[in-house]
CSV table of C-alpha atoms and ligand atoms in Angstrom, one decimal:
chain,number,residue,atom,x,y,z
A,139,MET,CA,18.6,-5.6,-10.5
A,140,ARG,CA,17.0,-4.7,-7.2
A,141,ILE,CA,18.3,-1.6,-5.5
A,142,MET,CA,17.5,-0.1,-2.1
A,143,ILE,CA,17.7,3.6,-1.3
A,144,SER,CA,18.2,4.4,2.4
A,145,ALA,CA,16.8,7.9,2.6
A,146,ASP,CA,17.7,10.3,5.4
A,147,MET,CA,16.6,14.0,5.4
A,148,GLU,CA,19.4,16.1,6.9
A,149,GLY,CA,21.4,15.8,3.8
A,150,ALA,CA,18.5,16.6,1.4
A,151,THR,CA,18.7,19.5,-1.0
A,152,GLY,CA,18.3,22.8,0.8
A,153,VAL,CA,18.1,21.5,4.3
A,154,THR,CA,20.2,23.5,6.8
A,155,TRP,CA,18.2,23.9,10.0
A,156,THR,CA,16.4,21.9,12.7
A,157,ALA,CA,12.9,23.1,11.6
A,158,ASP,CA,13.6,21.9,8.1
A,159,VAL,CA,13.6,18.3,9.3
A,160,GLU,CA,11.3,18.5,12.4
A,161,VAL,CA,8.1,16.7,11.9
A,162,GLY,CA,5.0,19.0,11.9
A,163,THR,CA,6.7,22.3,11.2
A,164,GLU,CA,5.8,24.5,8.2
A,165,GLN,CA,9.5,24.2,7.1
A,166,TRP,CA,9.3,20.4,7.2
A,167,GLN,CA,6.3,20.4,5.0
A,168,ARG,CA,8.2,22.5,2.5
A,169,PHE,CA,11.4,20.3,2.6
A,170,ARG,CA,9.4,17.1,2.4
A,171,LYS,CA,8.9,18.0,-1.3
A,172,MET,CA,12.6,18.7,-1.9
A,173,PHE,CA,13.5,15.5,-0.1
A,174,THR,CA,11.0,13.6,-2.3
A,175,GLY,CA,12.5,15.3,-5.3
A,176,ASP,CA,16.0,14.0,-4.5
A,177,VAL,CA,14.6,10.5,-4.1
A,178,ASN,CA,12.8,10.7,-7.5
A,179,ALA,CA,15.9,12.0,-9.2
A,180,CYS,CA,17.8,9.0,-7.8
A,181,VAL,CA,15.0,6.5,-8.8
A,182,GLU,CA,15.2,8.0,-12.3
A,183,GLY,CA,18.9,7.4,-12.6
A,184,LEU,CA,18.8,3.9,-11.1
A,185,PHE,CA,16.2,2.7,-13.7
A,186,ALA,CA,18.1,4.4,-16.5
A,187,GLY,CA,21.1,2.4,-15.3
A,188,GLY,CA,19.3,-0.9,-15.4
A,189,ALA,CA,17.5,-1.3,-12.1
A,190,THR,CA,14.3,-3.3,-12.3
A,191,ASP,CA,13.1,-2.7,-8.7
A,192,VAL,CA,13.8,0.2,-6.3
A,193,LEU,CA,12.8,0.1,-2.6
A,194,VAL,CA,13.0,3.4,-0.8
A,195,ASN,CA,13.6,2.9,3.0
A,196,GLU,CA,12.7,6.0,4.9
A,197,ALA,CA,15.4,6.6,7.5
A,198,HIS,CA,14.6,10.0,9.1
A,199,SER,CA,13.0,10.5,12.5
A,200,SER,CA,9.4,9.3,12.3
A,201,GLN,CA,10.3,7.7,9.0
A,202,ARG,CA,7.1,9.3,7.5
A,203,ASN,CA,8.6,12.2,5.5
A,204,ILE,CA,8.6,11.3,1.8
A,205,LEU,CA,5.4,12.1,-0.1
A,206,LEU,CA,4.1,8.8,-1.4
A,207,GLU,CA,1.7,10.6,-3.7
A,208,ASP,CA,4.6,12.3,-5.5
A,209,LEU,CA,6.9,9.2,-5.6
A,210,ASP,CA,8.1,7.9,-8.9
A,211,PRO,CA,5.5,5.1,-9.7
A,212,ARG,CA,8.2,2.6,-10.4
A,213,ALA,CA,9.5,2.7,-6.8
A,214,ARG,CA,8.1,1.2,-3.7
A,215,MET,CA,8.5,2.8,-0.3
A,216,LEU,CA,9.0,1.4,3.2
A,217,THR,CA,7.6,4.0,5.6
A,218,GLY,CA,7.2,4.0,9.4
A,219,ARG,CA,9.2,3.1,12.4
A,220,HIS,CA,10.2,0.1,14.4
A,221,LYS,CA,12.2,-1.8,11.9
A,222,PRO,CA,14.9,-4.3,13.3
A,223,LEU,CA,17.6,-2.9,10.9
A,224,SER,CA,16.3,0.6,11.1
A,225,MET,CA,17.9,2.8,8.3
A,226,MET,CA,19.0,-0.4,6.6
A,227,GLN,CA,15.9,-2.5,6.8
A,228,GLY,CA,15.8,-4.6,3.6
A,229,ILE,CA,19.6,-4.8,3.1
A,230,ASP,CA,19.3,-8.5,3.9
A,231,SER,CA,16.6,-9.1,1.3
A,232,GLY,CA,18.9,-9.9,-1.7
A,233,VAL,CA,19.3,-6.3,-3.1
A,234,ASP,CA,22.1,-5.7,-5.6
A,235,GLY,CA,23.1,-2.2,-4.4
A,236,VAL,CA,22.3,0.5,-1.9
A,237,VAL,CA,22.2,4.3,-2.2
A,238,PHE,CA,22.7,6.5,0.9
A,239,LEU,CA,20.5,9.5,0.0
A,240,GLY,CA,20.3,12.7,2.1
A,241,TYR,CA,23.0,11.5,4.5
A,242,HIS,CA,25.1,13.8,6.8
A,243,ALA,CA,28.4,14.0,8.7
A,244,ALA,CA,29.0,12.2,12.0
A,245,ALA,CA,28.4,13.3,15.5
A,246,GLY,CA,31.3,15.4,16.9
A,247,VAL,CA,32.5,16.7,13.5
A,248,GLU,CA,31.7,19.6,11.3
A,249,GLY,CA,28.8,19.2,8.8
A,250,VAL,CA,25.3,20.4,8.2
A,251,LEU,CA,23.1,19.0,11.0
A,252,SER,CA,25.9,16.5,11.9
A,253,HIS,CA,25.0,13.8,14.3
A,254,THR,CA,24.9,10.0,14.6
A,255,TYR,CA,21.4,8.7,15.4
A,256,LEU,CA,20.6,11.0,18.4
A,257,PRO,CA,20.5,14.7,17.5
A,258,ASN,CA,22.8,16.0,20.3
A,259,GLN,CA,23.3,13.5,23.1
A,260,ILE,CA,25.9,11.4,21.3
A,261,THR,CA,29.2,13.2,20.7
A,262,GLY,CA,30.9,10.3,19.0
A,263,VAL,CA,30.5,6.8,17.7
A,264,PHE,CA,33.5,4.7,17.0
A,265,LEU,CA,33.4,1.6,14.8
A,266,ASP,CA,36.5,-0.6,15.4
A,267,GLY,CA,38.3,2.5,16.6
A,268,VAL,CA,37.3,4.9,13.8
A,269,ARG,CA,34.9,7.7,14.3
A,270,ALA,CA,31.7,6.6,12.4
A,271,SER,CA,29.0,8.4,10.7
A,272,GLU,CA,25.7,6.7,10.0
A,273,GLY,CA,27.1,6.1,6.5
A,274,ARG,CA,30.1,4.3,7.8
A,275,LEU,CA,28.1,2.1,10.1
A,276,ASN,CA,25.6,1.3,7.3
A,277,ALA,CA,28.3,0.6,4.8
A,278,ALA,CA,29.8,-2.0,7.1
A,279,LEU,CA,26.4,-3.6,7.4
A,280,ALA,CA,25.9,-3.5,3.6
A,281,ALA,CA,29.3,-5.1,3.1
A,282,GLU,CA,28.4,-8.0,5.5
A,283,HIS,CA,25.4,-8.7,3.2
A,284,GLY,CA,27.5,-8.4,0.1
A,285,VAL,CA,25.8,-5.2,-1.1
A,286,PRO,CA,27.9,-2.4,-2.7
A,287,VAL,CA,27.2,1.2,-1.9
A,288,LEU,CA,26.5,2.8,-5.3
A,289,LEU,CA,25.9,6.5,-4.4
A,290,VAL,CA,26.0,8.8,-1.4
A,291,THR,CA,24.3,12.3,-1.4
A,292,GLY,CA,24.5,15.0,1.2
A,293,ASP,CA,26.6,18.0,1.9
A,294,ASP,CA,30.3,18.2,0.7
A,295,LEU,CA,31.6,16.9,4.1
A,296,THR,CA,29.3,13.9,3.8
A,297,CYS,CA,30.8,13.2,0.4
A,298,GLU,CA,34.3,13.5,1.8
A,299,ASP,CA,33.4,11.0,4.5
A,300,ALA,CA,31.9,8.6,2.0
A,301,GLY,CA,35.2,8.8,0.1
A,302,GLU,CA,36.8,7.1,3.1
A,303,TYR,CA,34.3,4.4,3.9
A,304,ALA,CA,33.0,3.7,0.3
A,305,PRO,CA,35.8,4.9,-2.0
A,306,ASP,CA,34.2,3.3,-5.1
A,307,ALA,CA,30.8,4.9,-4.6
A,308,ARG,CA,29.6,7.9,-6.6
A,309,SER,CA,28.7,11.0,-4.6
A,310,VAL,CA,26.7,14.2,-5.1
A,311,ALA,CA,27.2,17.2,-2.8
A,312,VAL,CA,23.8,19.0,-2.9
A,313,LYS,CA,25.2,21.8,-0.6
A,314,GLU,CA,28.5,23.2,0.7
A,315,CYS,CA,28.7,23.2,4.5
A,316,VAL,CA,29.4,26.6,6.1
A,317,SER,CA,28.5,25.6,9.6
A,318,ARG,CA,26.3,23.0,11.3
A,319,TYR,CA,23.3,25.3,10.5
A,320,ALA,CA,24.4,27.0,7.3
A,321,ALA,CA,25.3,25.9,3.8
A,322,ILE,CA,25.6,27.2,0.3
A,323,CYS,CA,22.7,25.4,-1.4
A,324,THR,CA,22.2,24.4,-5.0
A,325,PRO,CA,18.6,24.6,-6.2
A,326,PRO,CA,16.6,21.3,-6.6
A,327,ALA,CA,16.5,21.5,-10.4
A,328,VAL,CA,20.3,21.4,-10.5
A,329,THR,CA,20.8,18.8,-7.7
A,330,ALA,CA,18.2,16.5,-9.3
A,331,ALA,CA,20.1,16.4,-12.6
A,332,ALA,CA,23.3,15.6,-10.7
A,333,ILE,CA,21.7,12.9,-8.6
A,334,THR,CA,20.1,11.3,-11.7
A,335,GLU,CA,23.4,11.3,-13.6
A,336,GLN,CA,25.4,9.8,-10.7
A,337,ALA,CA,22.8,7.2,-9.8
A,338,HIS,CA,22.8,6.1,-13.5
A,339,LEU,CA,26.6,5.9,-13.4
A,340,GLY,CA,26.6,4.2,-10.0
A,341,MET,CA,24.5,1.3,-11.4
A,342,ALA,CA,27.7,0.1,-13.2
A,343,ARG,CA,28.8,-1.2,-9.7
A,344,ALA,CA,25.5,-2.9,-8.9
A,345,GLY,CA,25.7,-6.6,-8.2
A,346,ARG,CA,26.2,-8.6,-5.1
A,347,PHE,CA,29.5,-10.0,-3.8
A,348,ALA,CA,30.3,-12.6,-1.2
A,349,GLY,CA,29.6,-10.9,2.0
A,350,SER,CA,30.9,-12.3,5.3
A,351,ALA,CA,30.1,-11.6,8.9
A,352,SER,CA,33.0,-10.8,11.3
A,353,GLY,CA,33.2,-9.4,14.8
A,354,HIS,CA,33.0,-5.6,15.4
A,355,ARG,CA,33.5,-3.2,18.3
A,356,ILE,CA,31.4,-0.1,18.8
A,357,GLU,CA,32.1,2.6,21.4
A,358,VAL,CA,29.7,5.5,22.0
A,359,GLU,CA,30.5,8.7,23.8
A,360,PHE,CA,27.6,10.8,25.3
A,361,ASP,CA,27.4,14.4,26.3
A,362,ALA,CA,26.4,13.5,29.9
A,363,ALA,CA,27.4,10.9,32.5
A,364,HIS,CA,23.9,9.6,33.2
A,365,LEU,CA,23.3,8.5,29.6
A,366,ALA,CA,26.4,6.3,29.6
A,367,ALA,CA,25.3,4.8,32.9
A,368,ALA,CA,21.8,4.2,31.5
A,369,ALA,CA,23.2,2.5,28.4
A,370,ALA,CA,25.6,0.3,30.5
A,371,VAL,CA,22.6,-1.4,32.0
A,372,VAL,CA,22.3,-3.4,28.7
A,373,PRO,CA,24.1,-6.8,29.1
A,374,THR,CA,27.3,-6.9,27.1
A,375,VAL,CA,27.6,-3.1,27.2
A,376,ASP,CA,30.4,-1.8,29.4
A,377,GLN,CA,30.9,1.7,30.8
A,378,LEU,CA,34.5,2.6,29.8
A,379,GLU,CA,34.7,6.1,31.0
A,380,VAL,CA,32.3,8.6,32.7
A,381,ARG,CA,30.6,9.4,29.3
A,382,ARG,CA,31.7,6.4,27.2
A,383,VAL,CA,30.4,2.9,26.7
A,384,GLY,CA,31.5,0.1,24.5
A,385,PHE,CA,30.5,-3.4,23.3
A,386,ASP,CA,31.7,-6.2,21.0
A,387,ALA,CA,29.4,-8.1,18.7
A,388,ALA,CA,29.9,-11.2,16.6
A,389,SER,CA,28.6,-9.5,13.4
A,390,MET,CA,27.8,-6.0,12.1
A,391,THR,CA,24.1,-7.0,12.1
A,392,ASP,CA,24.3,-7.8,15.8
A,393,ALA,CA,26.4,-4.6,16.4
A,394,MET,CA,23.8,-2.4,14.8
A,395,LYS,CA,21.0,-4.1,16.8
A,396,ALA,CA,22.9,-3.5,20.0
A,397,PHE,CA,23.6,0.1,19.0
A,398,LYS,CA,19.9,0.6,18.4
A,399,VAL,CA,19.2,-0.6,22.0
A,400,VAL,CA,21.9,1.7,23.4
A,401,THR,CA,20.5,4.7,21.6
A,402,ALA,CA,16.9,3.9,22.6
A,403,ILE,CA,17.8,3.5,26.3
A,404,ALA,CA,20.0,6.6,26.3
A,405,SER,CA,17.3,8.8,24.6
A,406,GLY,CA,14.8,7.5,27.2
A,407,ALA,CA,17.1,8.8,30.0
A,408,VAL,CA,17.4,12.4,28.6
A,409,GLU,CA,15.9,14.9,31.1
A,410,GLY,CA,14.6,18.4,30.3
A,411,SER,CA,17.0,21.2,29.7
A,412,TYR,CA,20.0,19.6,31.3
A,413,GLY,CA,19.9,16.7,28.8
B,607,ZN,ZN1,20.6,10.5,10.0
């Protein structure tokens, strides 16, 4: 049983603020340890539940956050940027289940450090007409490859969101959202025990099913007109409104690759304090 953990940092234990997840800050150094602790707790539960191989795919920012020297020696870690499937690199390698660890709520809704890919410039992503978090997008990609989502961790609103896009997955709320920058946090010793337990239980659903590719539509709303105009330069991407673009793709894999291009071009067009 080969399992993949897609590990993001905003939904890790204790994280509530930009500096907690911003590469190079003192706070980030502190929270890297707690993030690694969440990952290790998950690895522990997955092996207890029958996993024979666990690949951790770093999914946050520089994708160089987890402390390899502290990682459970049974796991392997994919670290670093520039991966075709980004947060989900490895989902097409025949894995039997995926965990979304440290995930967060979607752009444009309440949730600790809520966003979808870009921190501020995207105000909404819509997959086939439904507002989509990174979790919802990635679950659709996992389904295309026949991979069940076993467990989702993050704040309580992330878990609520997961209940809609992956109703059979287990979840662990490591904190309770009070605002985008405030949460009632549970200490790592407690969240680790919960993550281990739910990862163990989640393994009951591990096992591939027959995935199939189908067409999907993604629309992206930005906080400024020039970002939509920049993204609409990509062939197949149409500017639908002043701040909104959309495109169709033959598969979720293609949709996510196109979305990656749209976010890269838009973020390259962001200017100083006016965004
Ligand atoms: Zn994220």
